[in-house]
Short mmCIF file of C-alpha atoms in Angstrom, two decimals:
data_model
loop_
_atom_site.label_atom_id
_atom_site.label_comp_id
_atom_site.label_asym_id
_atom_site.label_seq_id
_atom_site.Cartn_x
_atom_site.Cartn_y
_atom_site.Cartn_z
CA MET A 1 0.00 0.00 0.00
CA ILE A 2 2.72 2.40 1.05
CA PHE A 3 4.61 1.35 -2.02
CA ARG A 4 1.59 2.19 -4.15
CA PHE A 5 1.31 5.59 -2.55
CA TYR A 6 5.04 6.02 -3.04
CA MET A 7 4.81 5.07 -6.71
CA ALA A 8 1.75 7.25 -7.17
CA GLY A 9 3.62 10.10 -5.54
CA LEU A 10 6.58 9.52 -7.82
CA LEU A 11 4.30 9.48 -10.88
CA LEU A 12 2.55 12.63 -9.75
CA MET A 13 5.87 14.35 -9.13
CA GLY A 14 7.04 13.10 -12.54
CA ASN A 15 3.94 14.49 -14.22
CA LEU A 16 4.23 17.72 -12.37
CA PHE A 17 7.86 17.94 -13.35
CA ALA A 18 7.00 17.18 -16.98
CA GLU A 19 4.27 19.78 -16.93
CA ASP A 20 6.66 22.24 -15.41
CA GLN A 21 9.08 21.50 -18.23
CA LEU A 22 6.30 21.94 -20.81
CA ILE A 23 5.17 25.17 -19.21
CA GLU A 24 8.72 26.40 -19.14
CA THR A 25 9.11 25.50 -22.82
CA TYR A 26 5.94 27.36 -23.66
CA LEU A 27 7.01 30.33 -21.58
CA ASP A 28 10.36 30.38 -23.37
CA ALA A 29 8.60 30.27 -26.74
CA ILE A 30 6.25 33.10 -25.72
CA THR A 31 9.16 35.15 -24.52
CA GLN A 32 10.96 34.58 -27.81
CA GLN A 33 7.86 35.53 -29.78
CA LYS A 34 7.44 38.69 -27.71
CA GLN A 35 11.00 39.54 -28.48
CA GLN A 36 10.45 38.92 -32.19
CA ILE A 37 7.27 41.00 -32.13
CA ASN A 38 9.13 43.88 -30.50
CA GLU A 39 11.88 43.58 -33.10
CA LEU A 40 9.28 43.57 -35.88
CA LYS A 41 7.62 46.62 -34.34
CA ASP A 42 10.94 48.43 -34.37
CA ARG A 43 11.48 47.48 -38.00
CA VAL A 44 7.95 48.60 -38.94
CA ASP A 45 8.63 51.92 -37.19
CA GLU A 46 11.86 52.30 -39.16
CA LEU A 47 10.06 51.47 -42.43
CA GLU A 48 7.29 53.92 -41.59
CA ASP A 49 9.86 56.67 -40.99
CA SER A 50 11.55 55.88 -44.33
CA LEU A 51 8.23 55.84 -46.19
CA GLU A 52 7.20 59.13 -44.63
CA SER A 53 10.41 60.80 -45.72
CA VAL A 54 9.81 59.53 -49.29
CA GLU A 55 6.20 60.73 -49.07
CA THR A 56 7.34 64.14 -47.82
CA ARG A 57 9.76 64.46 -50.70
CA THR A 58 7.00 63.51 -53.15
CA LEU A 59 4.57 66.01 -51.64
CA VAL A 60 7.16 68.80 -51.69
CA ASP A 61 8.16 68.07 -55.33
CA LYS A 62 5.25 69.99 -56.80
CA ILE A 63 6.19 69.61 -60.46
CA ASN A 64 6.92 66.39 -62.35
CA PHE A 65 9.18 66.91 -65.34
CA GLY A 66 9.43 64.97 -68.58
CA VAL A 67 11.52 65.57 -71.67
CA GLY A 68 10.88 65.46 -75.39
CA PHE A 69 13.82 65.86 -77.73
CA ASN A 70 14.23 65.73 -81.51
CA THR A 71 17.31 66.20 -83.62
CA GLU A 72 16.82 65.99 -87.34
CA VAL A 73 18.87 66.31 -90.50
CA ASN A 74 17.02 67.19 -93.69
CA SER A 75 17.98 67.29 -97.33
CA TYR A 76 15.64 69.56 -99.26
CA GLU A 77 15.37 70.09 -103.00
CA LYS A 78 12.99 72.85 -104.06
CA LYS A 79 11.92 73.20 -107.67
CA TYR A 80 10.69 76.64 -108.69
CA ALA A 81 8.02 77.43 -111.24
CA ASP A 82 10.65 78.73 -113.70
CA GLY A 83 12.43 75.36 -113.58
CA HIS A 84 15.43 76.21 -111.46
CA LYS A 85 16.19 74.16 -108.35
CA HIS A 86 17.67 74.94 -104.98
CA THR A 87 19.14 72.35 -102.65
CA SER A 88 19.79 72.46 -98.95
CA SER A 89 21.46 69.14 -98.41
CA ASN A 90 22.22 69.01 -94.69
CA LEU A 91 19.90 71.18 -92.66
CA TYR A 92 20.13 70.26 -88.95
CA THR A 93 17.59 71.22 -86.31
CA THR A 94 17.09 70.45 -82.64
CA LYS A 95 13.83 70.73 -80.72
CA LEU A 96 13.62 70.45 -76.96
CA MET A 97 10.37 70.12 -75.01
CA LEU A 98 10.42 70.29 -71.21
CA ASN A 99 7.07 68.91 -70.10
CA MET A 100 5.69 69.75 -66.70
CA GLU A 101 2.79 68.44 -64.68
CA SER A 102 1.44 69.19 -61.20
CA LYS A 103 -1.45 67.33 -59.61
CA ILE A 104 -2.74 70.17 -57.44
CA THR A 105 -5.80 68.37 -56.09
CA LYS A 106 -7.88 65.41 -57.21
CA ASN A 107 -9.85 67.80 -59.44
CA MET A 108 -7.20 70.24 -60.57
CA ARG A 109 -4.03 69.76 -62.56
CA PHE A 110 -1.47 72.08 -64.12
CA THR A 111 0.30 71.07 -67.36
CA GLY A 112 3.03 73.01 -69.12
CA ARG A 113 5.60 72.73 -71.86
CA LEU A 114 8.69 74.86 -72.43
CA SER A 115 10.04 74.54 -75.98
CA MET A 116 13.18 75.45 -77.83
CA TYR A 117 13.57 74.86 -81.55
CA LYS A 118 16.57 75.99 -83.54
CA TYR A 119 18.73 75.36 -86.54
CA TRP A 120 22.21 74.21 -85.56
CA ALA A 121 24.71 77.02 -85.17
CA ASP A 122 22.08 79.64 -85.93
CA SER A 123 20.64 82.00 -83.36
CA THR A 124 18.64 84.14 -85.77
CA LYS A 125 15.14 84.84 -84.58
CA HIS A 126 13.35 83.95 -87.77
CA MET A 127 10.34 86.07 -88.65
CA TYR A 128 7.76 83.31 -88.39
CA SER A 129 8.92 82.29 -84.92
CA GLN A 130 7.56 85.63 -83.66
CA PHE A 131 3.98 84.76 -84.54
CA ASP A 132 2.26 83.88 -81.28
CA ASN A 133 1.06 80.46 -82.48
CA MET A 134 4.53 79.60 -83.79
CA GLN A 135 6.67 80.41 -80.73
CA GLY A 136 8.71 77.32 -79.92
CA ARG A 137 7.18 75.74 -83.05
CA ALA A 138 9.23 77.47 -85.76
CA PRO A 139 13.05 77.56 -85.60
CA SER A 140 14.40 80.49 -83.62
CA ASP A 141 17.34 80.98 -81.27
CA SER A 142 17.91 78.96 -78.08
CA THR A 143 15.16 80.80 -76.19
CA LEU A 144 12.74 78.65 -74.24
CA PHE A 145 9.17 79.58 -75.12
CA VAL A 146 6.11 78.68 -73.11
CA GLU A 147 4.32 76.53 -75.65
CA ARG A 148 1.76 75.26 -73.11
CA ALA A 149 0.63 76.41 -69.67
CA TYR A 150 -2.89 75.41 -68.68
CA VAL A 151 -4.96 74.26 -65.76
CA ASP A 152 -7.59 71.53 -66.01
CA TRP A 153 -10.25 72.13 -63.38
CA LYS A 154 -13.00 69.56 -62.89
CA PHE A 155 -15.66 71.67 -61.25
CA THR A 156 -18.43 69.05 -61.11
CA GLY A 157 -18.66 66.16 -58.66
CA ASP A 158 -17.69 62.58 -59.54
CA LYS A 159 -21.33 61.50 -59.56
CA ALA A 160 -22.51 64.32 -61.85
CA LEU A 161 -24.45 63.22 -64.91
CA PHE A 162 -22.32 65.55 -67.04
CA PRO A 163 -18.82 65.68 -65.51
CA SER A 164 -17.19 68.83 -66.83
CA VAL A 165 -13.69 70.25 -66.96
CA LEU A 166 -12.54 73.79 -67.72
CA THR A 167 -9.14 74.07 -69.41
CA ILE A 168 -7.73 77.56 -68.95
CA GLY A 169 -4.58 79.05 -70.43
CA ARG A 170 -2.14 78.23 -73.20
CA GLN A 171 -3.80 75.19 -74.63
CA PRO A 172 -2.67 71.70 -75.68
CA SER A 173 -3.30 72.49 -79.33
CA SER A 174 -0.09 71.44 -81.09
CA ASP A 175 1.11 68.06 -82.43
CA GLY A 176 -2.47 66.80 -82.50
CA PRO A 177 -3.98 63.61 -83.94
CA SER A 178 -2.65 61.84 -85.98
CA HIS A 179 0.97 63.12 -85.73
CA GLN A 180 1.62 60.78 -82.79
CA PHE A 181 2.21 57.78 -85.08
CA LYS A 182 5.25 59.38 -86.73
CA SER A 183 6.56 60.49 -83.34
CA ASN A 184 6.04 57.04 -81.78
CA THR A 185 4.02 58.49 -78.92
CA THR A 186 0.42 58.97 -77.81
CA ARG A 187 -2.07 61.73 -78.64
CA LYS A 188 -0.59 65.08 -77.63
CA SER A 189 -3.29 67.62 -78.49
CA THR A 190 -7.03 68.19 -78.54
CA TYR A 191 -7.71 68.89 -82.21
CA SER A 192 -7.15 67.23 -85.57
CA ALA A 193 -3.77 68.45 -86.85
CA LEU A 194 -5.27 68.89 -90.33
CA VAL A 195 -7.35 71.81 -89.01
CA PHE A 196 -5.25 73.22 -86.16
CA ASP A 197 -1.61 72.86 -85.15
CA GLY A 198 0.21 75.44 -83.05
CA ALA A 199 0.18 77.23 -79.73
CA SER A 200 -3.00 79.03 -78.71
CA ASP A 201 -4.50 80.86 -75.74
CA GLY A 202 -8.07 80.17 -74.69
CA ILE A 203 -10.66 78.56 -72.47
CA VAL A 204 -12.20 75.20 -73.26
CA LEU A 205 -15.17 73.56 -71.56
CA THR A 206 -15.19 69.76 -71.93
CA THR A 207 -18.32 67.89 -70.84
CA SER A 208 -18.44 64.12 -70.70
CA LEU A 209 -21.48 62.51 -72.34
CA GLU A 210 -20.46 58.93 -71.46
CA LYS A 211 -23.22 58.37 -68.93
CA VAL A 212 -25.91 59.71 -71.24
CA LEU A 213 -24.84 58.29 -74.59
CA LEU A 214 -23.21 55.13 -73.14
CA LEU A 215 -20.35 55.76 -75.57
CA LYS A 216 -16.77 55.37 -74.33
CA ASN A 217 -14.87 58.68 -74.15
CA ALA A 218 -17.86 60.65 -75.52
CA ARG A 219 -17.22 64.35 -74.93
CA ILE A 220 -18.45 67.66 -76.21
CA ARG A 221 -16.20 70.72 -76.18
CA PHE A 222 -16.86 74.44 -76.39
CA ALA A 223 -13.74 76.45 -77.10
CA TYR A 224 -12.99 80.16 -77.08
CA GLY A 225 -9.63 81.71 -77.86
CA LYS A 226 -7.83 84.74 -79.17
CA GLY A 227 -5.96 84.67 -82.48
CA PHE A 228 -4.66 88.20 -81.95
CA GLN A 229 -5.43 90.79 -79.31
CA ASN A 230 -5.83 94.54 -79.67
CA ASP A 231 -5.29 96.04 -76.22
CA GLU A 232 -6.86 99.47 -76.43
CA THR A 233 -5.95 100.42 -72.87
CA SER A 234 -2.18 100.24 -73.28
CA GLN A 235 -0.40 103.11 -75.00
CA ASN A 236 3.18 102.10 -74.33
CA VAL A 237 3.86 99.26 -76.79
CA THR A 238 4.94 99.52 -80.37
CA ASN A 239 2.91 96.80 -82.07
CA ALA A 240 0.11 98.51 -83.94
CA PHE A 241 -2.75 96.31 -82.91
CA ILE A 242 -1.89 96.55 -79.22
CA GLY A 243 -2.47 99.96 -77.71
CA ALA A 244 -3.78 101.30 -81.01
CA ASP A 245 -6.67 103.70 -80.96
CA ASN A 246 -7.87 102.62 -84.39
CA SER A 247 -10.76 100.34 -85.19
CA LEU A 248 -8.77 97.06 -85.40
CA LYS A 249 -10.72 94.26 -83.78
CA ASP A 250 -9.38 91.27 -81.89
CA THR A 251 -9.30 87.96 -83.73
CA ASP A 252 -11.70 85.76 -81.79
CA VAL A 253 -11.88 82.00 -82.24
CA TYR A 254 -14.93 79.89 -81.37
CA GLY A 255 -15.15 76.13 -81.63
CA LEU A 256 -17.56 73.26 -81.02
CA PHE A 257 -16.33 69.66 -81.07
CA PHE A 258 -17.62 66.18 -80.35
CA GLU A 259 -15.46 63.10 -79.93
CA SER A 260 -15.77 59.52 -78.77
CA ALA A 261 -14.27 56.08 -79.17
CA LEU A 262 -15.50 53.97 -82.08
CA PHE A 263 -17.53 50.89 -81.13
CA ASN A 264 -16.45 51.53 -77.51
CA ARG A 265 -12.86 50.54 -78.27
CA SER A 266 -10.54 52.77 -76.26
CA ASN A 267 -7.78 52.47 -78.92
CA THR A 268 -9.93 54.42 -81.40
CA LEU A 269 -10.93 58.06 -81.83
CA PHE A 270 -13.73 59.74 -83.74
CA GLN A 271 -13.89 63.54 -83.75
CA ILE A 272 -16.10 66.03 -85.56
CA GLY A 273 -15.96 69.76 -85.10
CA VAL A 274 -16.46 73.26 -86.41
CA ALA A 275 -14.52 76.41 -85.56
CA GLN A 276 -14.54 80.01 -86.70
CA MET A 277 -11.82 82.65 -86.67
CA LYS A 278 -13.46 86.07 -86.73
CA ASN A 279 -11.73 89.31 -87.76
CA ILE A 280 -8.43 87.83 -88.86
CA ILE A 281 -5.55 90.32 -88.72
CA ALA A 282 -3.64 90.79 -91.98
CA ASN A 283 -0.14 90.88 -90.49
CA PRO A 284 0.58 90.62 -86.75
CA LEU A 285 4.18 91.75 -87.29
CA ASP A 286 3.30 94.95 -89.12
CA SER A 287 3.79 97.90 -86.78
CA ASN A 288 2.10 100.36 -89.13
CA SER A 289 -1.33 100.61 -87.55
CA SER A 290 -2.86 102.55 -90.44
CA GLU A 291 -2.06 99.71 -92.84
CA ASN A 292 -2.99 96.68 -90.74
CA LYS A 293 -6.52 95.43 -91.35
CA ASN A 294 -9.11 92.87 -90.29
CA ILE A 295 -9.35 90.93 -93.53
CA GLY A 296 -12.34 88.67 -92.80
CA ASP A 297 -13.56 85.46 -91.19
CA VAL A 298 -12.71 81.81 -91.82
CA THR A 299 -14.84 78.83 -90.77
CA PHE A 300 -13.29 75.36 -90.50
CA ALA A 301 -15.06 72.02 -90.22
CA GLY A 302 -13.45 68.64 -89.86
CA VAL A 303 -14.10 64.97 -89.16
CA MET A 304 -11.51 62.32 -88.32
CA PHE A 305 -11.21 58.61 -87.52
CA GLU A 306 -8.24 56.92 -85.97
CA GLY A 307 -7.39 53.41 -84.74
CA THR A 308 -4.24 52.37 -82.87
CA ASP A 309 -2.88 48.81 -82.93
CA ILE A 310 -6.15 47.59 -84.35
CA ASN A 311 -7.04 44.07 -83.14
CA LYS A 312 -3.48 43.73 -81.83
CA MET A 313 -2.28 43.35 -85.43
CA GLY A 314 0.25 46.18 -85.09
CA LEU A 315 -1.76 48.23 -87.58
CA ASP A 316 -2.63 51.91 -87.13
CA LEU A 317 -5.03 53.73 -89.47
CA PHE A 318 -6.29 57.27 -89.72
CA ALA A 319 -8.40 59.43 -91.99
CA HIS A 320 -9.13 63.17 -91.72
CA PHE A 321 -11.47 65.26 -93.88
CA ALA A 322 -11.83 69.02 -93.60
CA TYR A 323 -13.61 72.00 -95.15
CA SER A 324 -12.73 75.68 -94.99
CA TYR A 325 -14.91 78.67 -95.88
CA ALA A 326 -13.31 82.11 -96.17
CA LYS A 327 -15.46 85.23 -96.08
CA PRO A 328 -13.32 88.31 -96.86
CA SER A 329 -14.06 91.73 -95.47
CA HIS A 330 -13.70 94.54 -97.96
CA ASP A 331 -10.47 95.73 -96.38
CA VAL A 332 -7.28 95.66 -98.43
CA TYR A 333 -3.85 95.20 -96.92
CA SER A 334 -0.87 96.79 -98.63
CA TYR A 335 2.69 95.56 -98.12
CA ASN A 336 5.73 96.51 -100.17
CA GLY A 337 3.48 98.05 -102.78
CA GLN A 338 1.39 94.91 -103.13
CA SER A 339 -2.35 94.87 -102.36
CA MET A 340 -3.77 91.78 -100.69
CA SER A 341 -7.02 90.59 -99.12
CA LEU A 342 -8.23 87.31 -97.65
CA LEU A 343 -7.34 84.81 -100.42
CA GLY A 344 -7.48 87.68 -102.86
CA ASP A 345 -5.47 90.38 -104.63
CA GLY A 346 -7.36 93.32 -103.13
CA SER A 347 -10.05 93.45 -105.82
CA ASP A 348 -11.86 90.13 -105.32
CA PHE A 349 -13.98 89.83 -102.17
CA GLU A 350 -16.00 86.74 -102.99
CA SER A 351 -16.29 84.02 -100.38
CA LYS A 352 -14.24 80.93 -101.13
CA SER A 353 -14.60 77.34 -99.95
CA ALA A 354 -12.15 74.45 -100.08
CA THR A 355 -11.60 70.87 -98.95
CA ALA A 356 -8.68 68.75 -97.84
CA PHE A 357 -8.05 65.23 -96.62
CA TRP A 358 -5.22 63.35 -94.91
CA LEU A 359 -4.90 59.58 -94.84
CA GLY A 360 -2.27 57.40 -93.28
CA THR A 361 -1.25 54.06 -91.90
CA ARG A 362 1.58 52.63 -89.84
CA TYR A 363 2.43 48.97 -89.45
CA ALA A 364 4.65 47.28 -86.86
CA VAL A 365 6.86 44.97 -88.89
CA SER A 366 8.50 43.68 -85.72
CA GLU A 367 8.76 44.60 -82.04
CA PHE A 368 11.22 47.40 -82.91
CA SER A 369 10.41 48.36 -86.51
CA LYS A 370 7.48 50.21 -87.99
CA VAL A 371 6.77 51.52 -91.48
CA GLY A 372 4.34 54.29 -92.29
CA VAL A 373 2.87 56.15 -95.23
CA GLU A 374 0.77 59.33 -95.28
CA TYR A 375 -0.97 61.22 -98.07
CA ASN A 376 -2.75 64.55 -97.98
CA GLN A 377 -4.37 66.73 -100.58
CA GLY A 378 -5.87 70.22 -100.50
CA SER A 379 -7.84 72.21 -103.04
CA ARG A 380 -7.12 75.70 -104.34
CA TYR A 381 -8.45 77.82 -101.51
CA TRP A 382 -7.65 75.36 -98.72
CA LEU A 383 -7.01 77.18 -95.45
CA THR A 384 -5.87 75.59 -92.22
CA ALA A 385 -4.64 76.96 -88.90
CA SER A 386 -1.64 74.62 -88.95
CA GLN A 387 1.00 77.35 -89.41
CA GLY A 388 2.40 76.42 -85.98
CA SER A 389 3.27 72.93 -87.20
CA TYR A 390 6.67 71.61 -86.20
CA ASP A 391 7.00 70.36 -89.79
CA LEU A 392 9.14 72.88 -91.69
CA LEU A 393 7.11 72.20 -94.86
CA ASN A 394 3.73 72.45 -93.04
CA LYS A 395 2.68 69.75 -95.50
CA LEU A 396 -0.95 69.63 -94.24
CA SER A 397 -1.52 73.15 -95.58
CA THR A 398 -0.61 72.07 -99.13
CA ARG A 399 -2.79 73.31 -101.96
CA GLY A 400 -1.86 70.28 -104.00
CA LYS A 401 -0.64 66.84 -102.97
CA ALA A 402 1.89 65.56 -100.45
CA VAL A 403 3.08 62.06 -99.68
CA GLU A 404 5.39 60.89 -96.91
CA THR A 405 6.84 57.46 -96.18
CA TYR A 406 9.03 56.49 -93.27
CA TYR A 407 10.74 53.68 -91.43
CA LEU A 408 10.80 53.94 -87.64
CA TYR A 409 13.17 51.97 -85.44
CA ALA A 410 12.48 51.93 -81.69
CA ILE A 411 15.82 52.01 -79.89
CA ASN A 412 14.02 51.44 -76.59
CA ARG A 413 10.66 52.32 -75.04
CA TYR A 414 11.54 56.03 -75.02
CA SER A 415 13.61 56.79 -78.11
CA PHE A 416 13.57 56.08 -81.83
CA LEU A 417 15.19 56.75 -85.17
CA ARG A 418 13.03 57.67 -88.13
CA PHE A 419 14.23 57.70 -91.71
CA GLY A 420 11.82 59.06 -94.28
CA GLY A 421 11.01 61.03 -97.37
CA VAL A 422 8.42 63.66 -98.25
CA TYR A 423 7.30 64.83 -101.67
CA VAL A 424 5.08 67.90 -101.96
CA ASP A 425 3.60 68.88 -105.32
CA TYR A 426 1.91 72.28 -105.16
CA ASP A 427 -0.93 72.97 -107.59
CA TYR A 428 -1.28 76.59 -106.47
CA THR A 429 0.86 79.25 -104.81
CA ASN A 430 0.92 80.50 -101.21
CA SER A 431 -0.02 77.25 -99.44
CA GLY A 432 -0.75 77.89 -95.76
CA TRP A 433 -1.26 81.63 -96.03
CA PHE A 434 -4.43 83.66 -95.60
CA LEU A 435 -3.31 86.65 -97.67
CA SER A 436 -3.10 86.77 -101.47
CA GLU A 437 -4.80 84.81 -104.14
CA PRO A 438 -3.62 81.24 -104.75
CA LYS A 439 -2.62 81.14 -108.41
CA LYS A 440 -1.83 78.40 -110.87
CA PHE A 441 1.86 78.40 -111.70
CA GLU A 442 1.25 78.79 -115.43
CA ASP A 443 -0.61 82.06 -114.72
CA LEU A 444 2.38 83.65 -112.97
CA SER A 445 4.60 86.29 -114.50
CA SER A 446 8.20 85.29 -115.24
CA THR A 447 9.36 87.27 -112.19
CA GLU A 448 6.80 85.60 -109.95
CA LYS A 449 7.85 82.16 -111.25
CA GLN A 450 11.43 82.74 -110.07
CA SER A 451 10.29 82.95 -106.46
CA SER A 452 7.38 80.47 -106.44
CA VAL A 453 8.14 76.93 -105.30
CA GLU A 454 6.33 74.30 -107.36
CA SER A 455 7.49 71.14 -105.62
CA VAL A 456 9.71 70.01 -102.76
CA LYS A 457 11.52 66.75 -102.10
CA ASN A 458 12.85 66.04 -98.64
CA ILE A 459 14.77 63.13 -97.17
CA TYR A 460 15.36 63.17 -93.44
CA LEU A 461 16.74 61.27 -90.50
CA GLN A 462 15.39 62.03 -87.04
CA PHE A 463 16.39 60.98 -83.55
CA GLY A 464 13.44 61.34 -81.18
CA LEU A 465 13.07 60.96 -77.43
CA ASN A 466 9.91 60.99 -75.27
CA PHE A 467 10.63 60.43 -71.59
CA MET B 1 -13.18 56.53 -102.88
CA LYS B 2 -13.67 58.27 -99.52
CA LYS B 3 -16.77 56.14 -98.88
CA TYR B 4 -14.80 52.90 -99.42
CA ILE B 5 -11.99 54.04 -97.15
CA PHE B 6 -14.50 54.84 -94.40
CA LEU B 7 -16.30 51.50 -94.80
CA PHE B 8 -13.01 49.58 -94.75
CA PHE B 9 -12.02 51.44 -91.59
CA LEU B 10 -15.29 50.56 -89.84
CA PHE B 11 -15.04 46.91 -90.92
CA VAL B 12 -11.52 46.46 -89.56
CA ILE B 13 -12.42 48.02 -86.21
CA LYS B 14 -15.65 46.05 -85.83
CA ILE B 15 -14.80 42.45 -86.65
CA PHE B 16 -12.48 41.60 -83.78
CA ALA B 17 -12.64 42.57 -80.12
CA VAL B 18 -9.64 42.66 -77.80
CA ASP B 19 -10.90 43.24 -74.29
CA VAL B 20 -7.98 43.40 -71.85
CA GLU B 21 -9.83 46.26 -70.13
CA THR B 22 -12.54 43.86 -68.96
CA LEU B 23 -9.83 41.58 -67.56
CA VAL B 24 -8.29 44.51 -65.67
CA LYS B 25 -11.70 45.43 -64.21
CA GLU B 26 -12.38 41.82 -63.16
CA LEU B 27 -9.02 41.67 -61.40
CA ASP B 28 -9.68 45.08 -59.81
CA ILE B 29 -6.28 46.42 -60.84
CA VAL B 30 -5.49 50.10 -61.38
CA PRO B 31 -2.54 50.38 -63.81
CA ALA B 32 -1.68 53.94 -62.77
CA LYS B 33 -0.99 52.85 -59.19
CA LYS B 34 2.44 51.51 -60.09
CA ALA B 35 5.33 52.57 -62.29
CA SER B 36 6.18 50.38 -65.27
CA ILE B 37 9.20 48.76 -63.62
CA GLN B 38 7.06 47.88 -60.59
CA TRP B 39 4.55 46.10 -62.85
CA GLU B 40 7.41 44.19 -64.49
CA ARG B 41 8.50 43.05 -61.04
CA VAL B 42 5.00 41.74 -60.29
CA PHE B 43 5.21 39.36 -63.23
CA THR B 44 8.55 37.92 -62.04
CA SER B 45 7.28 37.12 -58.54
CA LYS B 46 4.95 34.15 -57.87
CA ARG B 47 3.94 35.67 -54.53
CA LYS B 48 2.95 39.00 -56.13
CA MET B 49 1.17 37.32 -59.01
CA LYS B 50 -0.91 35.33 -56.53
CA ARG B 51 -1.64 38.49 -54.55
CA TYR B 52 -3.11 40.21 -57.65
CA GLY B 53 -4.93 37.08 -58.84
CA LEU B 54 -2.73 36.66 -61.91
CA ASP B 55 -1.51 33.14 -61.21
CA HIS B 56 -4.57 31.49 -62.73
CA LEU B 57 -4.33 33.34 -66.08
CA THR B 58 -3.18 31.69 -69.29
CA ASP B 59 0.24 32.61 -70.70
CA GLU B 60 -1.41 34.64 -73.46
CA GLU B 61 -3.56 36.55 -70.97
CA LYS B 62 -0.49 37.27 -68.84
CA THR B 63 1.42 38.61 -71.87
CA VAL B 64 -1.43 40.87 -73.00
CA LEU B 65 -2.14 42.05 -69.45
CA LYS B 66 1.53 42.80 -68.74
CA GLU B 67 1.80 44.89 -71.92
CA TYR B 68 -1.40 46.78 -71.02
CA LEU B 69 -0.31 47.49 -67.43
CA ILE B 70 3.11 48.76 -68.52
CA SER B 71 1.65 50.94 -71.26
CA HIS B 72 -0.82 52.48 -68.78
CA ALA B 73 1.52 52.65 -65.77
CA ALA B 74 1.98 55.76 -63.64
CA ASP B 75 5.08 56.77 -65.62
CA SER B 76 3.81 55.76 -69.07
CA ASP B 77 3.51 58.06 -72.08
CA LYS B 78 0.00 59.39 -71.54
CA PRO B 79 -2.28 61.18 -74.00
CA LYS B 80 -2.67 64.94 -73.51
CA PHE B 81 -5.76 66.93 -74.47
CA ALA B 82 -8.09 69.51 -72.95
CA GLY B 83 -10.39 68.17 -70.24
CA ASP B 84 -8.49 64.96 -69.52
CA LEU B 85 -9.05 64.57 -65.76
#
């Protein structure tokens, strides 16, 4: 009996001892885990501090910068109406674009672009670079121009039936659809480049119609801008139409546009629009206020279709059609003894209409190589507001035919080389200009033929960067 | 001539549908939340692919999705036009 109690006591002590051991093991494990948790807490605190310093730096960096860069060598051959030719075989240019963006709030964003565009080893401020819509767009010296500076302000709530955005300032109106294919980038402007290409100042109201029409990217836009401004309150500047006390009117621009995706595919774009430039100034660089005139109004209408990487086949397609209607005033502008009016010679004030179209395609031959071809054609009185085009030939303003082919090699995601050729065959004179009558070359005098370009051939090589 | 070009254009757009955007919505992924290099990293990590629900996709779906996410990443080349907010 005593032995049994003894053995039972031993067993109980053994169990108790084993339990003690187990408890001690558990306690050790808990202690270790507590230690690990404390170490993890310290590491999380360290990580939090590091993240906060990164966040602070991000919040304090108010502007994000990007860079666009093009260097190009061109070989031009111009043929004049009298048969003689002129060649410029190695014309080098460089264009720099410093892109800026600030997300101010969820509903407000600032976007800007500073641009420099110059011929190599030439700091001449060329005449056309002084036109407001061509600053940073036509070769000049190494000055940085403000090509874009605008704020997008979404002033409606997220749940509004018609979400709307006001875009105020120097607009995104250059390098528009479908120039992005040649530049191996995405859409960079609001409007079809066949109708408008250049810098501009204005206010645009964009209202989304997606919820109502159930169409992807459906938007309607109302645009107002100034082509030229006559500041009647300032008397201390030399340009005639600013500070002048004459009857020169501002050039006002009004536009109405609709756009959407096609068949709800986000890689497509359909756009239709109409715009009017009222009271066009004859010559914004003419300081003689008594000679400068408002020469009339021009109305533009255009429709375009575009598809990018259609059905993942590497195929891009676009088609633009446009119409211009010029209504001259009865004012005549005189310059160097020559009388001119809107598309006229100072004696013809009839309204004139014209059409133009621009077609193109680009195909990805491989992951790095693409080939493209573009064709555009304009009729006799074709007018476009594409004078601010980066293209030295402003081929989309051609009153005749132009064809361009190119091979594009993507060096990496951000840069490319493009080798191509352009042929422009003018049917009429003065392509791209509002003043003077477009004439057939056979109707020109022998003196006029010596200075009138009938066709241009261009071969070029471009290095481009978008980062 | 213009009519035939327009009809050809509509035909090419209409006949095939590539809908990676529906896939992105189903996976509840926002491409602009990461930079392109960060999205590339996701596709090299089994743990991250599982976290975003990408591990059950076919190879073709993964390829198309990866290309879409990189081309719409926070640092991608984005379109610019008035009213884009």
